[in-house]
Amino acid sequence: MKKAIVLAGDCSYTSQLETTIKSILYHNRDLNIYILNQDIMPDWFRKPRKIARMLGSDIIDVKLPEQAVFQQWSKQDHISAIAYARYFIADYVPEDKVLYLDSDLIVNDSLEGLFTINPEDKWLAAVRDTEGVTFNTGVLLINNAKWKQENIKELLITQSIETLKIVAEGRFKNFNGDQTIFNQVVKDNWLELDRRFNLQVGHDVVAFYSNWPNFFDESSYRPVVLHFLSHTFIMLSNQQKWRFYIMNILGESIKKMRLNHTMTQ
């Protein structure tokens, strides 16, 4: 049975989407990868879909309505409106367990261990954010059956409308888009994951000079997911790893992906 992964993006973010997809397929197979979007042209899906199907997976183009509710919400420089598309996962994805991934990350190993985690009665599983209180929404293992049962989408939409009104009035400090909303709604109803499933790259220098406890522990040696917190950092650091997936296009990447799957079986 294929496992479900969800990404979200728009026509200005297809390069990052493609890079993330390649990294997923390099280490994993037998997946349904859903791409939530509103404006990506159908032709773009041909190349990643061809790669995916050769590896027992598929790429599914999920078009959200052009007049979706989040289109009217205020945006931030580092957060596109399409980030709110993950609210609607339960409407479009049939699988009971879903892995949502941001598109500013690369998968560095098999996701099998992540998929074996049981969220039990929790709404989702996630890695704690670097401030040590809230969870980071870049990697979410979603209990999709629970989301459908408890209509989490409506809770998220309602909270977004209320919070964005306060933000517009200047009465909300440190608003962080949908991540703030998710934490407001989910509260304590989440399961904490090991940091190697969402190793947030970009805080390294601050962590070193601030002596953050356990930041450089063994979980950072072989991360399953590398989550780059800024595009600038991607270009300046870890260039070889990010560029490896960018440059491995169609034919050559399929050969390398197949070889990697053979070696890891």
XYZ file of C-alpha atoms in Angstrom:
265
model
C 0.000 0.000 0.000
C 1.377 3.400 -0.983
C 2.097 5.971 1.697
C 0.861 9.558 1.331
C 3.046 12.661 1.232
C 1.666 16.177 0.695
C 3.534 19.238 -0.580
C 2.145 22.676 -1.391
C 3.452 25.321 -3.769
C 2.750 27.829 -6.496
C 4.148 28.617 -9.936
C 6.978 30.708 -8.453
C 8.172 27.825 -6.281
C 8.382 24.923 -8.747
C 12.188 24.680 -8.613
C 12.103 24.109 -4.862
C 9.210 21.664 -5.228
C 11.110 19.642 -7.804
C 14.220 19.531 -5.641
C 12.257 18.310 -2.619
C 10.460 15.678 -4.740
C 13.755 14.361 -6.121
C 15.174 14.041 -2.616
C 12.073 12.140 -1.480
C 12.221 9.706 -4.405
C 15.961 9.194 -4.097
C 15.464 7.540 -0.712
C 11.855 6.295 -0.880
C 9.439 4.511 -3.173
C 5.787 3.345 -3.287
C 4.402 6.785 -2.487
C 1.483 8.947 -3.495
C 2.838 12.514 -3.541
C 0.042 15.090 -3.596
C 0.910 18.629 -4.730
C -1.591 21.203 -3.429
C -1.573 24.208 -5.739
C -3.686 26.703 -7.641
C -1.586 27.793 -10.582
C 1.081 25.240 -11.529
C 0.686 24.312 -15.205
C -0.163 20.650 -15.939
C 2.920 20.330 -18.179
C 5.215 20.874 -15.177
C 4.021 17.612 -13.609
C 5.152 15.435 -16.525
C 8.825 15.173 -15.577
C 8.491 14.474 -11.821
C 5.537 12.148 -12.500
C 7.618 10.142 -14.991
C 10.403 9.738 -12.429
C 7.938 8.808 -9.686
C 6.133 6.150 -11.708
C 9.396 4.442 -12.609
C 9.967 4.081 -8.872
C 6.518 2.726 -8.007
C 5.193 6.116 -6.895
C 2.925 8.790 -8.334
C 2.622 12.585 -8.399
C -0.936 13.871 -8.020
C -1.890 17.390 -9.089
C -4.438 18.726 -6.564
C -5.947 21.997 -7.731
C -7.492 24.140 -5.010
C -10.188 26.684 -5.957
C -8.822 29.991 -7.220
C -11.043 31.849 -4.768
C -10.038 29.791 -1.727
C -10.656 31.514 1.593
C -6.939 31.987 2.313
C -6.448 34.138 -0.799
C -7.860 37.113 1.119
C -5.653 36.649 4.174
C -2.718 38.944 4.830
C 0.641 37.577 3.748
C 4.182 37.831 5.076
C 7.425 38.184 3.161
C 8.572 34.639 3.965
C 5.137 32.969 3.892
C 3.096 32.518 0.714
C -0.686 32.270 0.868
C -0.418 28.701 -0.454
C 1.087 27.690 2.903
C -2.457 27.737 4.269
C -3.427 25.065 1.724
C -2.442 22.360 4.207
C -5.623 23.181 6.133
C -7.498 21.364 3.350
C -5.519 18.117 3.305
C -8.423 16.074 4.693
C -10.636 17.259 1.808
C -8.335 15.956 -0.923
C -6.237 13.118 0.503
C -7.974 9.789 1.296
C -5.203 8.093 3.299
C -5.638 7.940 7.090
C -2.018 8.917 7.782
C -0.372 11.725 5.804
C 3.104 13.236 5.893
C 3.115 16.947 5.069
C 6.474 18.430 4.033
C 7.464 22.025 3.316
C 9.242 22.626 0.012
C 12.305 24.302 1.498
C 13.687 20.992 2.714
C 15.372 17.866 1.428
C 14.833 14.302 2.531
C 18.162 12.771 3.493
C 17.164 9.163 4.267
C 14.291 6.695 4.217
C 11.007 7.975 5.678
C 9.927 4.474 6.652
C 10.718 5.030 10.340
C 8.611 8.183 10.364
C 5.642 6.439 8.779
C 5.737 3.662 11.387
C 5.063 6.175 14.177
C 1.503 5.966 15.475
C 0.013 9.374 16.398
C -2.604 7.417 18.404
C -5.344 9.856 19.451
C -3.225 12.952 18.703
C -4.036 15.221 15.756
C -0.470 15.257 14.492
C 3.165 14.549 15.281
C 5.866 17.190 14.821
C 9.294 18.382 15.922
C 9.536 21.066 18.568
C 10.563 24.443 17.196
C 13.934 25.908 18.131
C 12.389 28.196 20.777
C 11.491 25.039 22.682
C 7.776 25.698 23.191
C 5.748 25.357 19.994
C 6.053 22.809 17.187
C 7.458 23.544 13.741
C 5.001 22.971 10.889
C 7.599 22.168 8.213
C 7.165 18.435 8.822
C 3.789 17.181 10.052
C 2.774 13.554 10.423
C -0.988 14.050 10.249
C -3.654 11.810 11.713
C -5.881 12.405 8.698
C -8.672 10.141 9.948
C -8.861 12.281 13.089
C -8.797 15.495 11.031
C -11.821 14.324 9.075
C -13.645 13.103 12.158
C -13.150 16.316 14.137
C -13.268 18.736 11.167
C -9.908 20.299 11.975
C -10.076 22.364 8.779
C -12.938 24.471 10.118
C -11.143 25.003 13.439
C -8.060 26.251 11.579
C -10.059 28.568 9.307
C -12.022 30.064 12.210
C -8.851 30.634 14.243
C -7.108 32.190 11.227
C -9.892 34.735 10.721
C -9.841 35.700 14.413
C -6.055 35.910 14.722
C -5.498 37.761 11.440
C -7.933 40.412 12.572
C -5.816 40.979 15.692
C -2.649 41.007 13.556
C -4.166 43.652 11.243
C -4.899 45.800 14.282
C -1.263 45.572 15.376
C -2.099 43.731 18.575
C -0.283 40.469 17.864
C 3.489 40.249 18.196
C 5.663 37.637 16.481
C 2.928 36.309 14.226
C 4.338 33.446 12.145
C 1.590 32.698 9.667
C -0.046 29.286 9.635
C 2.486 27.952 12.162
C 1.037 30.316 14.765
C -2.497 29.193 13.853
C -1.646 25.505 14.038
C -0.184 25.900 17.511
C -3.193 27.914 18.686
C -5.622 25.234 17.501
C -3.697 22.055 18.266
C -2.406 23.207 21.665
C -1.130 20.070 23.443
C -2.820 17.630 21.104
C 0.396 16.670 19.315
C 3.105 14.043 19.622
C 6.720 15.185 19.729
C 9.080 13.687 17.144
C 12.830 13.281 17.317
C 14.678 16.303 15.916
C 16.290 14.259 13.134
C 12.901 14.212 11.373
C 13.042 18.011 10.953
C 16.551 19.284 11.529
C 16.187 23.037 11.128
C 19.267 24.378 9.372
C 19.985 28.063 9.816
C 20.256 28.431 13.577
C 23.675 26.768 13.780
C 25.774 29.874 14.444
C 23.307 31.276 16.979
C 23.091 27.893 18.697
C 26.879 27.601 18.918
C 27.517 31.040 20.413
C 24.436 30.908 22.644
C 25.322 27.431 23.958
C 21.871 26.008 23.181
C 21.661 22.710 25.070
C 21.604 19.502 22.983
C 21.496 21.392 19.672
C 24.510 19.530 18.314
C 23.598 16.109 19.693
C 23.733 12.854 17.734
C 20.359 13.526 16.043
C 22.076 16.157 13.888
C 24.675 13.707 12.544
C 22.300 11.751 10.271
C 19.108 13.777 9.891
C 16.228 12.230 7.977
C 14.985 15.671 6.905
C 17.065 18.827 6.468
C 14.823 21.886 6.737
C 16.468 25.062 5.447
C 15.038 28.083 7.241
C 16.036 30.576 4.564
C 16.788 30.383 0.848
C 19.944 32.431 1.401
C 21.231 29.807 3.767
C 20.536 27.099 1.209
C 22.730 28.874 -1.302
C 25.566 29.601 1.127
C 25.650 26.400 3.147
C 25.086 22.735 2.330
C 25.354 23.705 -1.336
C 26.563 20.297 -2.446
C 23.650 18.413 -0.898
C 20.974 20.826 -2.183
C 22.630 21.084 -5.618
C 22.892 17.289 -5.899
C 19.105 17.040 -6.182
C 18.771 20.153 -8.362
C 21.258 18.927 -10.947
C 20.114 15.299 -11.152
C 17.593 15.678 -13.932
C 15.366 12.999 -15.433
C 17.486 10.208 -17.001
C 20.559 10.482 -14.793
C 18.544 10.958 -11.622
C 16.450 7.830 -12.334
C 19.627 5.761 -12.690
C 21.014 7.095 -9.413
C 17.681 6.683 -7.613
C 17.334 3.075 -8.755
C 20.913 2.321 -7.743
C 20.335 3.874 -4.313
C 17.162 1.808 -3.804
C 19.030 -1.359 -4.805
C 21.850 -0.638 -2.356
C 19.488 0.081 0.556
C 17.176 -2.921 0.118
